Coordinates of C-alpha atoms in Angstrom, one line a residue:
X959 CA 80.8 93.0 101.1
X960 CA 82.2 91.8 104.4
X961 CA 83.4 88.3 103.5
X962 CA 84.0 87.5 107.2
X963 CA 80.4 88.1 108.0
X964 CA 81.4 90.5 110.8
X965 CA 80.0 93.9 111.7
X966 CA 81.8 96.7 110.0
X967 CA 80.7 99.7 112.2
X968 CA 80.8 98.7 115.8
X969 CA 81.0 102.0 117.7
X970 CA 84.1 102.8 119.7
X971 CA 84.1 101.7 123.3
X972 CA 82.8 104.3 125.8
X973 CA 85.1 104.9 128.7
X974 CA 83.7 104.5 132.2
X975 CA 84.1 107.0 135.1
X976 CA 87.6 105.7 135.9
X977 CA 88.8 106.2 132.3
X978 CA 92.5 105.9 133.1
X979 CA 92.2 102.3 134.4
X980 CA 89.0 100.6 133.2
X981 CA 85.9 100.8 131.0
X982 CA 82.3 100.0 131.8
X983 CA 81.6 96.8 133.8
X984 CA 80.9 93.7 131.9
X985 CA 77.6 91.8 131.7
X986 CA 77.2 88.9 134.1
X987 CA 77.5 86.5 131.2
X988 CA 81.2 87.3 130.5
X989 CA 83.0 84.1 129.9
X990 CA 86.7 84.5 130.0
X991 CA 89.1 86.7 132.0
X992 CA 92.7 87.1 130.9
X993 CA 94.7 88.4 133.9
X994 CA 98.3 89.6 134.7
X995 CA 99.1 91.0 131.3
X996 CA 102.4 92.8 131.9
X997 CA 101.6 95.6 129.5
X998 CA 98.5 95.7 127.3
X999 CA 98.3 97.8 124.2
X1000 CA 94.7 98.9 123.8
X1001 CA 95.0 101.7 121.1
X1002 CA 92.5 103.7 123.2
X1003 CA 94.2 106.9 124.5
X1004 CA 91.4 107.3 127.1
X1005 CA 92.8 104.2 128.9
X1006 CA 96.0 103.5 130.8
X1007 CA 98.8 105.9 130.3
X1008 CA 96.9 108.2 128.0
X1009 CA 99.2 107.7 125.1
X1010 CA 98.0 106.7 121.6
X1011 CA 98.6 103.1 122.6
X1012 CA 96.5 103.4 125.8
X1013 CA 99.0 101.2 127.6
X1014 CA 97.8 99.5 130.8
X1015 CA 100.2 97.8 133.2
X1016 CA 99.2 94.5 134.9
X1017 CA 96.1 94.5 132.8
X1018 CA 93.1 92.2 132.4
X1019 CA 90.6 91.7 129.6
X1020 CA 87.2 90.1 129.8
X1021 CA 85.9 88.3 126.7
X1022 CA 82.2 87.6 126.2
X1023 CA 81.5 85.5 123.2
X1024 CA 83.5 87.1 120.3
X1025 CA 83.7 90.6 121.9
X1026 CA 85.7 92.5 124.4
X1027 CA 83.5 93.1 127.4
X1028 CA 85.8 94.8 129.9
X1029 CA 89.4 96.2 130.0
X1030 CA 91.3 97.4 133.0
X1031 CA 93.8 96.5 135.7
X1032 CA 94.0 93.0 137.0
X1033 CA 93.3 94.2 140.6
X1034 CA 89.9 95.6 139.5
X1035 CA 88.8 92.7 137.2
X1036 CA 85.3 91.2 137.7
X1037 CA 84.6 87.5 138.3
X1038 CA 84.0 85.4 135.2
X1039 CA 83.3 81.8 134.3
X1040 CA 86.8 81.1 133.0
X1041 CA 90.2 82.5 133.9
X1042 CA 93.5 82.6 131.9
X1043 CA 96.7 83.8 133.5
X1044 CA 99.0 85.7 131.1
X1045 CA 101.8 85.3 133.6
X1046 CA 103.5 88.6 132.9
X1047 CA 103.4 88.5 129.1
X1048 CA 102.6 91.6 127.1
X1049 CA 99.6 91.7 124.8
X1050 CA 98.7 93.7 121.7
X1051 CA 95.6 93.7 119.5
X1052 CA 95.6 91.1 116.8
X1053 CA 97.6 92.4 113.9
X1054 CA 95.5 93.8 110.9
X1055 CA 97.2 92.9 107.6
X1056 CA 95.5 95.2 105.2
X1057 CA 97.5 94.3 102.1
X1058 CA 98.4 90.8 100.8
X1059 CA 98.2 88.7 97.7
X1060 CA 97.6 85.2 98.9
X1061 CA 95.6 83.5 96.1
X1062 CA 98.3 82.1 93.8
X1063 CA 100.2 79.0 92.9
X1064 CA 103.9 78.3 92.5
X1065 CA 106.8 80.5 93.8
X1066 CA 109.5 82.6 92.3
X1067 CA 112.6 81.3 94.2
X1068 CA 114.8 81.5 91.1
X1069 CA 113.9 85.2 90.5
X1070 CA 114.6 86.1 94.1
X1071 CA 117.9 84.1 94.1
X1072 CA 119.0 85.9 90.9
X1073 CA 118.1 89.3 92.2
X1074 CA 120.0 88.8 95.5
X1075 CA 123.0 87.4 93.6
X1076 CA 123.2 90.4 91.3
X1077 CA 122.3 88.5 88.2
X1078 CA 119.8 89.5 85.5
X1079 CA 116.6 87.4 85.5
X1080 CA 114.4 87.6 82.4
X1081 CA 111.7 85.0 83.1
X1082 CA 108.1 86.1 83.6
X1083 CA 107.9 88.0 86.9
X1084 CA 104.2 88.4 87.7
X1085 CA 103.4 86.5 84.5
X1086 CA 105.1 83.4 86.0
X1087 CA 102.7 83.5 88.9
X1088 CA 99.8 84.2 86.5
X1089 CA 100.6 81.1 84.5
X1090 CA 100.9 78.9 87.6
X1091 CA 97.7 80.2 89.1
X1092 CA 95.7 79.6 86.0
X1093 CA 97.0 76.1 85.8
X1094 CA 96.2 75.3 89.4
X1095 CA 93.0 73.6 90.6
X1096 CA 90.6 75.3 93.0
X1097 CA 91.7 72.9 95.7
X1098 CA 95.4 73.7 95.2
X1099 CA 94.7 77.4 95.4
X1100 CA 92.6 77.0 98.5
X1101 CA 95.3 74.8 100.2
X1102 CA 97.9 77.4 99.4
X1103 CA 95.8 80.2 100.8
X1104 CA 94.9 78.5 104.0
X1105 CA 98.6 77.5 104.5
X1106 CA 99.7 81.2 104.5
X1107 CA 96.7 82.3 106.6
X1108 CA 97.6 79.8 109.2
X1109 CA 101.2 80.9 109.1
X1110 CA 100.1 84.5 109.6
X1111 CA 97.7 83.6 112.4
X1112 CA 100.5 81.9 114.3
X1113 CA 102.4 85.2 114.2
X1114 CA 99.5 87.2 115.6
X1115 CA 97.6 88.4 112.5
X1116 CA 93.8 88.1 113.1
X1117 CA 92.4 90.2 110.3
X1118 CA 93.5 89.5 106.7
X1119 CA 92.9 91.4 103.5
X1120 CA 93.8 89.6 100.3
X1121 CA 93.5 90.4 96.6
X1122 CA 93.0 88.6 93.3
X1123 CA 95.3 89.7 90.6
X1124 CA 97.1 86.5 89.5
X1125 CA 94.4 85.2 87.2
X1126 CA 93.7 88.1 84.8
X1127 CA 90.8 86.4 83.1
X1128 CA 87.2 86.6 84.0
X1129 CA 87.1 83.0 85.2
X1130 CA 90.3 83.1 87.1
X1131 CA 89.8 86.4 88.9
X1132 CA 86.3 85.4 89.9
X1133 CA 87.4 82.1 91.3
X1134 CA 90.3 83.7 93.2
X1135 CA 87.8 85.9 95.0
X1136 CA 85.3 83.1 95.6
X1137 CA 88.1 81.1 97.3
X1138 CA 89.4 84.1 99.3
X1139 CA 85.9 85.1 100.5
X1140 CA 85.6 81.7 102.2
X1141 CA 88.6 82.4 104.4
X1142 CA 89.4 86.1 104.8
X1143 CA 87.8 89.2 106.4
X1144 CA 88.4 91.4 103.4
X1145 CA 88.6 90.7 99.7
X1146 CA 89.9 93.0 97.0
X1147 CA 89.4 92.8 93.2
X1148 CA 92.7 93.5 91.6
X1149 CA 92.1 92.6 87.9
X1150 CA 94.2 95.7 87.2
X1151 CA 97.4 94.2 88.6
X1152 CA 99.2 94.2 85.2
X1153 CA 97.8 94.1 81.7
X1154 CA 97.0 90.4 81.0
X1155 CA 99.5 88.7 78.8
X1156 CA 96.5 87.8 76.6
X1157 CA 96.0 91.5 75.7
X1158 CA 99.5 92.8 76.1
X1159 CA 99.3 94.6 72.8
X1160 CA 96.0 96.2 73.6
X1161 CA 95.9 97.7 77.1
X1162 CA 92.7 99.7 76.3
X1163 CA 90.9 96.4 75.6
X1164 CA 92.1 95.0 78.9
X1165 CA 90.9 98.0 80.8
X1166 CA 87.5 97.6 79.1
X1167 CA 87.5 93.9 80.3
X1168 CA 88.5 94.8 83.8
X1169 CA 85.8 97.5 84.1
X1170 CA 83.2 95.4 82.3
X1171 CA 82.7 91.6 82.2
X1172 CA 85.4 90.9 84.7
X1173 CA 84.0 93.4 87.2
X1174 CA 80.5 91.9 86.8
X1175 CA 81.9 88.5 87.7
X1176 CA 84.1 89.7 90.6
X1177 CA 82.0 92.4 92.3
X1178 CA 79.7 89.9 94.2
X1179 CA 82.8 88.4 95.9
X1180 CA 84.7 91.5 96.8
X1181 CA 84.4 94.6 99.1
X1182 CA 87.3 96.5 97.5
X1183 CA 88.7 97.4 94.1
X1184 CA 92.4 98.1 93.6
X1185 CA 94.7 99.0 90.7
X1186 CA 98.5 99.1 90.3
X1187 CA 99.0 102.7 89.2
X1188 CA 102.6 102.7 87.9
X1189 CA 104.7 103.0 84.8
X1190 CA 104.5 99.7 83.0
X1191 CA 101.2 98.8 84.6
X1192 CA 98.3 101.4 84.5
X1193 CA 98.6 105.1 84.1
X1194 CA 96.5 107.7 86.0
X1195 CA 93.7 107.8 83.4
X1196 CA 93.4 104.0 83.3
X1197 CA 93.5 103.8 87.1
X1198 CA 90.8 106.3 87.4
X1199 CA 88.6 104.4 85.0
X1200 CA 89.1 101.1 86.9
X1201 CA 88.4 102.7 90.3
X1202 CA 85.4 104.7 89.3
X1203 CA 83.9 101.7 87.5
X1204 CA 84.3 99.6 90.7
X1205 CA 82.9 102.4 92.9
X1206 CA 79.8 102.5 90.6
X1207 CA 79.3 98.8 91.4
X1208 CA 79.6 99.4 95.2
X1209 CA 83.3 98.5 95.6
X1210 CA 85.4 100.8 97.7
X1211 CA 88.7 102.0 96.1
X1212 CA 92.2 101.4 97.3
X1213 CA 95.4 101.8 95.1
X1214 CA 98.9 100.6 94.7
X1215 CA 100.5 104.0 94.4
X1216 CA 104.0 105.6 94.0
X1217 CA 105.9 102.4 94.6
X1218 CA 108.5 102.5 91.8
X1219 CA 108.4 106.1 90.8
X1220 CA 106.7 109.5 91.3
X1221 CA 103.3 109.4 89.8
X1222 CA 99.6 110.3 90.1
X1223 CA 98.5 107.4 92.3
X1224 CA 98.5 109.2 95.7
X1225 CA 96.6 112.2 94.4
X1226 CA 94.1 110.0 92.7
X1227 CA 93.6 108.0 95.9
X1228 CA 92.8 111.2 97.8
X1229 CA 90.6 112.6 95.1
X1230 CA 88.5 109.4 95.1
X1231 CA 88.5 109.0 98.9
X1232 CA 90.3 105.7 98.6
X1233 CA 90.7 104.0 102.0
X1234 CA 94.4 103.4 101.4
X1235 CA 97.2 104.3 99.1
X1236 CA 99.7 101.5 99.4
X1237 CA 103.5 101.6 99.0
X1238 CA 104.0 105.4 99.0
X1239 CA 107.7 105.1 98.4
X1240 CA 108.2 108.1 96.1
X1241 CA 106.2 111.1 97.4
X1242 CA 106.3 114.8 96.6
X1243 CA 105.6 117.3 99.3
X1244 CA 102.2 117.8 97.7
X1245 CA 101.5 114.0 98.0
X1246 CA 102.4 114.0 101.7
X1247 CA 100.2 117.1 102.3
X1248 CA 97.3 115.5 100.4
X1249 CA 97.5 112.3 102.5
X1250 CA 97.9 114.3 105.8
X1251 CA 94.7 116.3 105.0
X1252 CA 92.6 113.3 103.9
X1253 CA 91.0 110.2 105.3
X1254 CA 93.2 108.1 103.0
X1255 CA 95.7 105.9 104.9
X1256 CA 99.3 105.6 103.7
X1257 CA 100.0 101.9 103.9
X1258 CA 103.7 101.1 104.0
X1259 CA 105.0 97.6 103.0
X1260 CA 108.6 97.2 104.1
X1261 CA 108.8 93.6 103.1
X1262 CA 108.8 94.7 99.5
X1263 CA 111.8 97.1 100.0
X1264 CA 113.6 94.4 102.0
X1265 CA 113.1 91.7 99.3
X1266 CA 114.0 93.9 96.4
X1267 CA 116.7 96.1 97.9
X1268 CA 114.7 99.2 97.0
X1269 CA 114.7 102.6 98.7
X1270 CA 112.7 102.6 102.0
X1271 CA 109.5 104.7 102.3
X1272 CA 110.0 107.7 104.6
X1273 CA 107.5 106.9 107.4
X1274 CA 108.9 109.7 109.5
X1275 CA 108.0 112.3 106.9
X1276 CA 104.4 111.0 106.7
X1277 CA 103.9 110.8 110.4
X1278 CA 105.4 114.2 111.1
X1279 CA 103.0 115.7 108.5
X1280 CA 100.0 114.1 110.3
X1281 CA 99.2 111.3 107.8
X1282 CA 97.6 108.1 109.1
X1283 CA 100.1 105.2 108.5
X1284 CA 99.4 101.5 108.3
X1285 CA 102.0 98.7 108.2
X1286 CA 101.3 95.5 106.2
X1287 CA 103.2 92.6 104.7
X1288 CA 102.3 92.8 101.0
X1289 CA 102.7 89.0 101.2
X1290 CA 103.2 87.8 97.6
X1291 CA 105.5 85.3 95.9
X1292 CA 107.5 87.8 93.9
X1293 CA 108.5 90.9 95.9
X1294 CA 107.6 90.3 99.6
X1295 CA 107.2 86.7 100.5
X1296 CA 106.6 87.2 104.2
X1297 CA 103.5 86.7 106.2
X1298 CA 105.1 88.1 109.4
X1299 CA 103.8 91.4 110.7
X1300 CA 106.3 91.4 113.5
X1301 CA 109.1 91.3 111.0
X1302 CA 107.6 94.3 109.2
X1303 CA 107.4 96.1 112.5
X1304 CA 111.1 95.5 113.1
X1305 CA 111.9 96.8 109.6
X1306 CA 109.8 99.9 110.0
X1307 CA 111.6 100.8 113.2
X1308 CA 115.1 100.0 112.0
X1309 CA 114.8 101.4 108.4
X1310 CA 111.8 103.7 108.1
X1311 CA 112.1 106.1 111.0
X1312 CA 109.2 104.8 113.1
X1313 CA 109.3 104.4 116.8
X1314 CA 108.3 101.0 118.3
X1315 CA 105.0 102.6 119.5
X1316 CA 104.2 104.0 116.1
X1317 CA 105.0 100.8 114.3
X1318 CA 102.8 98.7 116.6
X1319 CA 99.9 101.2 116.3
X1320 CA 100.3 101.2 112.5
X1321 CA 100.2 97.4 112.3
X1322 CA 97.0 97.2 114.4
X1323 CA 94.8 100.4 114.5
X1324 CA 96.5 101.7 111.3
X1325 CA 95.6 98.5 109.4
X1326 CA 92.0 98.8 110.7
X1327 CA 91.8 102.4 109.5
X1328 CA 93.1 101.2 106.1
X1329 CA 90.1 98.8 106.0
X1330 CA 87.8 101.4 107.5
X1331 CA 87.1 99.0 110.4
X1332 CA 86.4 100.1 114.0
X1333 CA 85.9 96.6 115.4
X1334 CA 89.5 95.3 115.0
X1335 CA 92.9 96.7 115.8
X1336 CA 92.1 97.8 119.3
X1337 CA 91.3 96.2 122.7
X1338 CA 88.2 98.2 123.8
X1339 CA 84.7 97.3 124.9
X1340 CA 82.7 96.2 121.8
X1341 CA 85.7 95.4 119.7
X1342 CA 86.2 91.9 118.3
X1343 CA 88.2 89.8 120.9
X1344 CA 91.5 89.6 119.0
X1345 CA 94.7 89.5 121.0
X1346 CA 98.3 88.4 120.5
X1347 CA 100.2 87.6 123.7
X1348 CA 104.0 87.9 123.6
X1349 CA 106.8 86.0 125.3
X1350 CA 108.1 89.4 126.4
X1351 CA 107.2 92.0 129.0
X1352 CA 106.6 94.8 126.4
X1353 CA 105.4 95.4 122.9
X1354 CA 108.8 97.1 122.2
X1355 CA 110.3 93.6 122.0
X1356 CA 108.6 93.2 118.6
X1357 CA 111.3 95.6 117.3
X1358 CA 114.0 95.0 119.9
X1359 CA 114.2 91.2 119.2
X1360 CA 113.7 90.9 115.4
X1361 CA 113.3 87.4 114.0
X1362 CA 112.4 85.9 117.4
X1363 CA 109.0 84.1 117.4
X1364 CA 107.6 86.2 120.3
X1365 CA 103.9 85.6 119.7
X1366 CA 103.0 82.7 122.0
X1367 CA 99.2 82.8 122.1
X1368 CA 96.6 84.2 119.8
X1369 CA 92.9 84.9 120.4
X1370 CA 90.6 85.6 117.4
X1371 CA 86.9 86.5 117.9
X1372 CA 87.1 85.2 121.4
X1373 CA 88.6 81.8 120.5
X1374 CA 92.1 80.8 121.5
X1375 CA 93.4 79.7 118.1
X1376 CA 97.1 79.4 119.1
X1377 CA 98.3 78.5 122.5
X1378 CA 101.7 78.3 124.2
X1379 CA 103.4 74.9 124.2
X1380 CA 102.8 72.8 127.3

């Protein structure tokens, strides 16, 4: 299911004869031309400087409806109906956040405060959020979801994945996905987040529920199925049962893997051709090799390590091995309460061994790969017209100036949804 009602397999743009500077000419109906982009990240190595970012200096973009119709240098731009001057700002593709948990109620401020103060905290953890989410009305859950989506959009995120996982009953998981599907591009069924408190003494019965009645109720509202494969959550056999049941119902697998300890999650992800193995903090050499030789993306979530003072994933090790890496927020109320992809880019560069170029690619094209999308995460002909303009001359400033609200203008599907202050 593509809950955003958007094409899933738009072919990559075809470079024109002057592939270093432009693509094919636009149709005469092109509507908007954005000019004088100081440095444009296209994520098309056939363009611009030939790097993986396909960086074009003094660039221009033509938007026709909700699609990119032309990309090249400002001096070669065609005439269009409307014109917007970027005035020397840099631009990147809209960020693709391929991992978040946004359908919930309440927060866990007390838990975070205790953790950061070095004090034990024995309240409910995820179960606290489960109780609050179950008690919330649909309207309250939807208001909370849209609040965080707007917050992320202002920071340049134009493609959002979000999961269920805070209901853990048939009714509450299904309603979470129904609410999410009204607002997000990608929805993921995560009934297997933890064993429901209602069946804490019978994990096998809960797995049977997740793979049976709950799956039946949730599958119509989701594209993906996920499981938290970790000690204290679901072991390898249970995770396999969840993912294979979902796959039989047409849901594509992804997995929370190897976050808190070494375990079978990554190997299971590769075996089942999961689109993404997420967290990937504790990896053996065999895990790294498996990811590097597969189509499964390693999605790293630095907000979680920042918020829990945990060990950082070794992005450098994965990249040097040839794995495809994505960066996402893991936005959730317990362990990574940030909706800011720019913040995660800065963390990845500072603490995970990524270069600024690698981090920006991973937060755009990498996120798209983790969702198996070719229509987002790049600025090429035929892609969805998603752009984030920065109050900076280069994308490098996303890491160079951490914490600064550099995103000044956002275009999503050809519509300017956030504009600079007058």
